[in-house]
Amino acid sequence: MGVEPPPTRDIQYRYRFGTAEFDEVRVELRVDGECVEIQRRPLEVLAVLLRHAGEVVTREELREAVWDKRITVDNVIDTALTKLRHVLGERNAELIQTQPRVGFRLLGPVEKVAVGRRFPGELVLSEGQAIAHREHFQLVRLLGCSPHDQVWLARHVKTQERRVYKLSAGGEGLDALKREVTLARVLRESLGEREDLVRILDWNFKEPPFFLESEYAGENFVDWAAAHLGSTPLSERLALLAQVADTVAAAHGVGVLHKDLKPANLLISSGPGGTRVRVTDFGSGRLLEPDRLAALGITQFGATLTQGVTADSDAATPLYVAPERYKGETATTRSDVFALGVMLYQLVVGDLRKPLAPGWERDVSDEILRRDIAAATDGDPAARLGSAAELADRLRRVDERRSELARQRALQRQLNADHEALRHARARRPWVIATIVTLCAGMIGMLGLFASVTSARRSLARQYAVAHVLNTFLTDDFIAVANPDQAGRADVTVVEATRAAASKIDTVFRQVGPDVRGRLHAAMQWSFFGLDDFPAALAQGREALTAYRAASALDPQRIAEARILQALTLAKLSRLDEASAQLARAAAAMKAMPRVSPTVNAQYWWARASVESYRLALPQALADYQHAWILAKAASGLPLQVRDQIGFSYADTLRLSGHFGTAERQASALLASERAQLGSDSPETCYTAALLASILGFRGETNRAIPMVTQAVACLTQSLGPTNARTIAAYQVMGNLQFQGRRYADAAVTYAKVANLFAGVVGPQALKTISARENTGVARQYAGQFDAAQDSLQKALALARTALGWTHPTTEDLRYHLADCLLDLRRTVGVDALMDGLSVRVLNEGEIESDWIARLAYQRGRLAFYAGHMQVAVQLLQGVAKQIAAQDPNGPISVSAIQSLIRTAQAVEAAKRTTPE
């Protein structure tokens, strides 16, 4: 039997089978009289089965008839049938019979009634022809066509008013018309009447030829470009695309994707307000929030309509299709951004036919526009520009960003000069050069050097005066203090040099205004943060905020940046409620900004993720770190050191979340970048090396990791001192690697040192201190030092209960490990209280494990065993053994140890039964 593709047939039927009814004209399925919602492909499968009721239709025949022999994902036919059977209901679904290894057959009586005739795939229309049901309008000119529809310009025979008609014979073309009308209504109800969207005036979906009627909104952009693009200045081209991006952003804001953005779907016209571009043809679009239809009171046109506006359409123009859609992924707002990026490239090179092919960068000489095109068309949607609004903002600030890039390069030249001035100090203090240059770069990056004084409000003389004072401050009050030749001592630390310079800001800059002093304090805030001197960073942040408030005009961006860094610093000190409060105030300042820059946005999400991370909400922290890292990579104004710190935090959270492969790639790339930019002996480089060593340890590569962390500890101790937070963290990594290498006694010693150091830096009740004491206890337990382990864990638990609460993830983890240690000592008193209420969900937040259920059941089994309840112990332990054998035989619980306990318990229980009372 050969199954014909549906488009070749003329007569269309309404089928009845069981309690279901399928209408080919309307492409509508009803079950028990109710219209049901289902995607188009399953309906096309149903149509084929109905045409050949009682016959077996092979899989190949279905693939040819429904998918036109195109390669599809695995199980696509089975997926379509599953969806179909689901909406048909149990009794009707039984009528579709699967023939193993052959195909499918629809059983039972099927009634069919002819209800219409299929029009040819291409409508036969011509100029001068009157439009059916619109006899006063005559076709004037064909504007465009596709396999499913034709678009015509029409004119009223009396008034000469122009309209545009999109006509279709039915099938997929009708679906597209319905989708377009529905999305147009969503846009109008949500956004109001807008000049940048084409208004749809009327439609006919009752009988073929089907059509929608819209206003005439201008010339097709492709035709306009052929005549005018070459003579249009680049700035005007960018302004036109910014209009389009604004419109797309507005549509995205109400949950509407376009999915077929291209020049042919843009209309351009000129008027008193200037040139206006309108976006048209949402026929391939998608509604992200299907509930919006009901909320807006928009009537549905039937089952296919609902699926049409919420499911993906295959229709799109390949040149503008984002790569992820070729992989079968669902279209998102970033898919539309990709199409906008391709159009940006075409407008820049002046050729709307040119594809974005490898090597396209050679066609674009402007570095700023190269960055924008690359960001908008990144092959990874997660790394692509996050929104059409962001692209529009970039395009409107191209000139400003070019100037900023020139300033940054001037800063880099100044930085290189400072680097040369310090070159002779390298031999005596090899770390000074890298650290001071890092601080200078951070300071200059945060100040933007002349950015605060080069606005139109300031005179040229004013610019030079501030530049002179700044240069003197950097060379005489900052760099000179750290230079052993000028300071007269060889043991000057970077922290001392920074503190000495910070103390002179208000004196040196007393004549230049509070705005400049505020930015210098903010720069020092960043410097102290980078040196892990968090109290000093907080103090400088307060000074910065005080200066900003004293300025003649409040700058919400600078205030937001200072508060964001205050939040980051407070999180480092485990003052999480204060950190959250600072973030809330930063968010309020950001709302007062006319436009939130990507730089500020990246820092805000970094701080937000940091607070979540310290609260041990790792899944949310990981998502927000990833978002911050994406923003940081795209933020051209973000200093390298800040970007790298965000990248470091992201990699570290990947490690904590168990994504070790991704974490290793992230940390390795970051380490290579820092070695190239800062040198191998800089504190930043050494700290990232410690992170990479930690990740390698979790991947089982301790032989490679231990030498790496040993070198990092030595480097950080020499450059920052043994009590610096980064040095302590590197020691902690060393302890972890010793533990992973089963050197438990060595690990216990290292962890105890880490706990004491943290207690001196952040206090005995800080989360870091408590966690280090817990690690000490667990390492002592594994080393067989059970009494010492019990003492460590009990002290840590007492601190955690007071500082964190009884149900905090760290506290629950401590409760579990103390119970485990007590049972190792065969002590049952207090174990039940420790275990009571432990939550798998909470435990997973602090220590990601796949077997927490089994681990908790194992401890309860041991408790029953040592308490003498042998039958209970056997039941619990047998269940644990079965679960572990099936899921994690190489996990932390030994199956053989469990079996040994079971055998002992069974023997004791048997002895009880045979022993006389």
PDB file of C-alpha atoms in Angstrom, residues 219-241 263-264 266 268 275 277 320 342-354:
ATOM      1  CA  GLU A 219       7.656  49.541   1.477  1.00  0.00           C
ATOM      2  CA  ASN A 220       9.281  46.173   2.014  1.00  0.00           C
ATOM      3  CA  PHE A 221      12.689  46.684   3.603  1.00  0.00           C
ATOM      4  CA  VAL A 222      14.419  44.518   0.978  1.00  0.00           C
ATOM      5  CA  ASP A 223      13.086  46.678  -1.860  1.00  0.00           C
ATOM      6  CA  TRP A 224      13.944  49.871   0.024  1.00  0.00           C
ATOM      7  CA  ALA A 225      17.479  48.647   0.676  1.00  0.00           C
ATOM      8  CA  ALA A 226      18.088  47.871  -2.984  1.00  0.00           C
ATOM      9  CA  ALA A 227      17.507  51.543  -3.800  1.00  0.00           C
ATOM     10  CA  HIS A 228      18.685  53.366  -0.671  1.00  0.00           C
ATOM     11  CA  LEU A 229      20.921  51.266   1.600  1.00  0.00           C
ATOM     12  CA  GLY A 230      24.179  52.167  -0.160  1.00  0.00           C
ATOM     13  CA  SER A 231      23.575  55.902   0.309  1.00  0.00           C
ATOM     14  CA  THR A 232      22.327  55.645   3.896  1.00  0.00           C
ATOM     15  CA  PRO A 233      24.971  56.492   6.525  1.00  0.00           C
ATOM     16  CA  LEU A 234      25.919  53.718   8.904  1.00  0.00           C
ATOM     17  CA  SER A 235      24.566  55.635  11.899  1.00  0.00           C
ATOM     18  CA  GLU A 236      21.108  55.774  10.291  1.00  0.00           C
ATOM     19  CA  ARG A 237      21.206  52.068   9.461  1.00  0.00           C
ATOM     20  CA  LEU A 238      21.980  51.295  13.091  1.00  0.00           C
ATOM     21  CA  ALA A 239      19.140  53.552  14.216  1.00  0.00           C
ATOM     22  CA  LEU A 240      16.722  51.631  11.973  1.00  0.00           C
ATOM     23  CA  LEU A 241      17.757  48.285  13.433  1.00  0.00           C
ATOM     24  CA  PRO A 263      14.466  42.070   6.205  1.00  0.00           C
ATOM     25  CA  ALA A 264      11.512  40.798   4.166  1.00  0.00           C
ATOM     26  CA  LEU A 266      10.124  44.614   7.914  1.00  0.00           C
ATOM     27  CA  ILE A 268       9.687  51.045   6.104  1.00  0.00           C
ATOM     28  CA  THR A 275      11.706  57.148   9.079  1.00  0.00           C
ATOM     29  CA  VAL A 277      10.333  50.625  10.552  1.00  0.00           C
ATOM     30  CA  TYR A 320      18.489  33.863  10.100  1.00  0.00           C
ATOM     31  CA  VAL A 342      22.591  38.608  11.350  1.00  0.00           C
ATOM     32  CA  MET A 343      20.639  41.621  10.108  1.00  0.00           C
ATOM     33  CA  LEU A 344      23.051  43.920  11.957  1.00  0.00           C
ATOM     34  CA  TYR A 345      25.943  42.321  10.073  1.00  0.00           C
ATOM     35  CA  GLN A 346      24.141  42.725   6.739  1.00  0.00           C
ATOM     36  CA  LEU A 347      23.346  46.375   7.419  1.00  0.00           C
ATOM     37  CA  VAL A 348      26.946  47.105   8.439  1.00  0.00           C
ATOM     38  CA  VAL A 349      28.405  45.543   5.262  1.00  0.00           C
ATOM     39  CA  GLY A 350      25.596  46.986   3.135  1.00  0.00           C
ATOM     40  CA  ASP A 351      24.353  43.709   1.632  1.00  0.00           C
ATOM     41  CA  LEU A 352      21.115  42.068   2.790  1.00  0.00           C
ATOM     42  CA  ARG A 353      21.886  38.934   0.814  1.00  0.00           C
ATOM     43  CA  LYS A 354      25.215  38.210   2.481  1.00  0.00           C
TER      44      LYS A 354
END
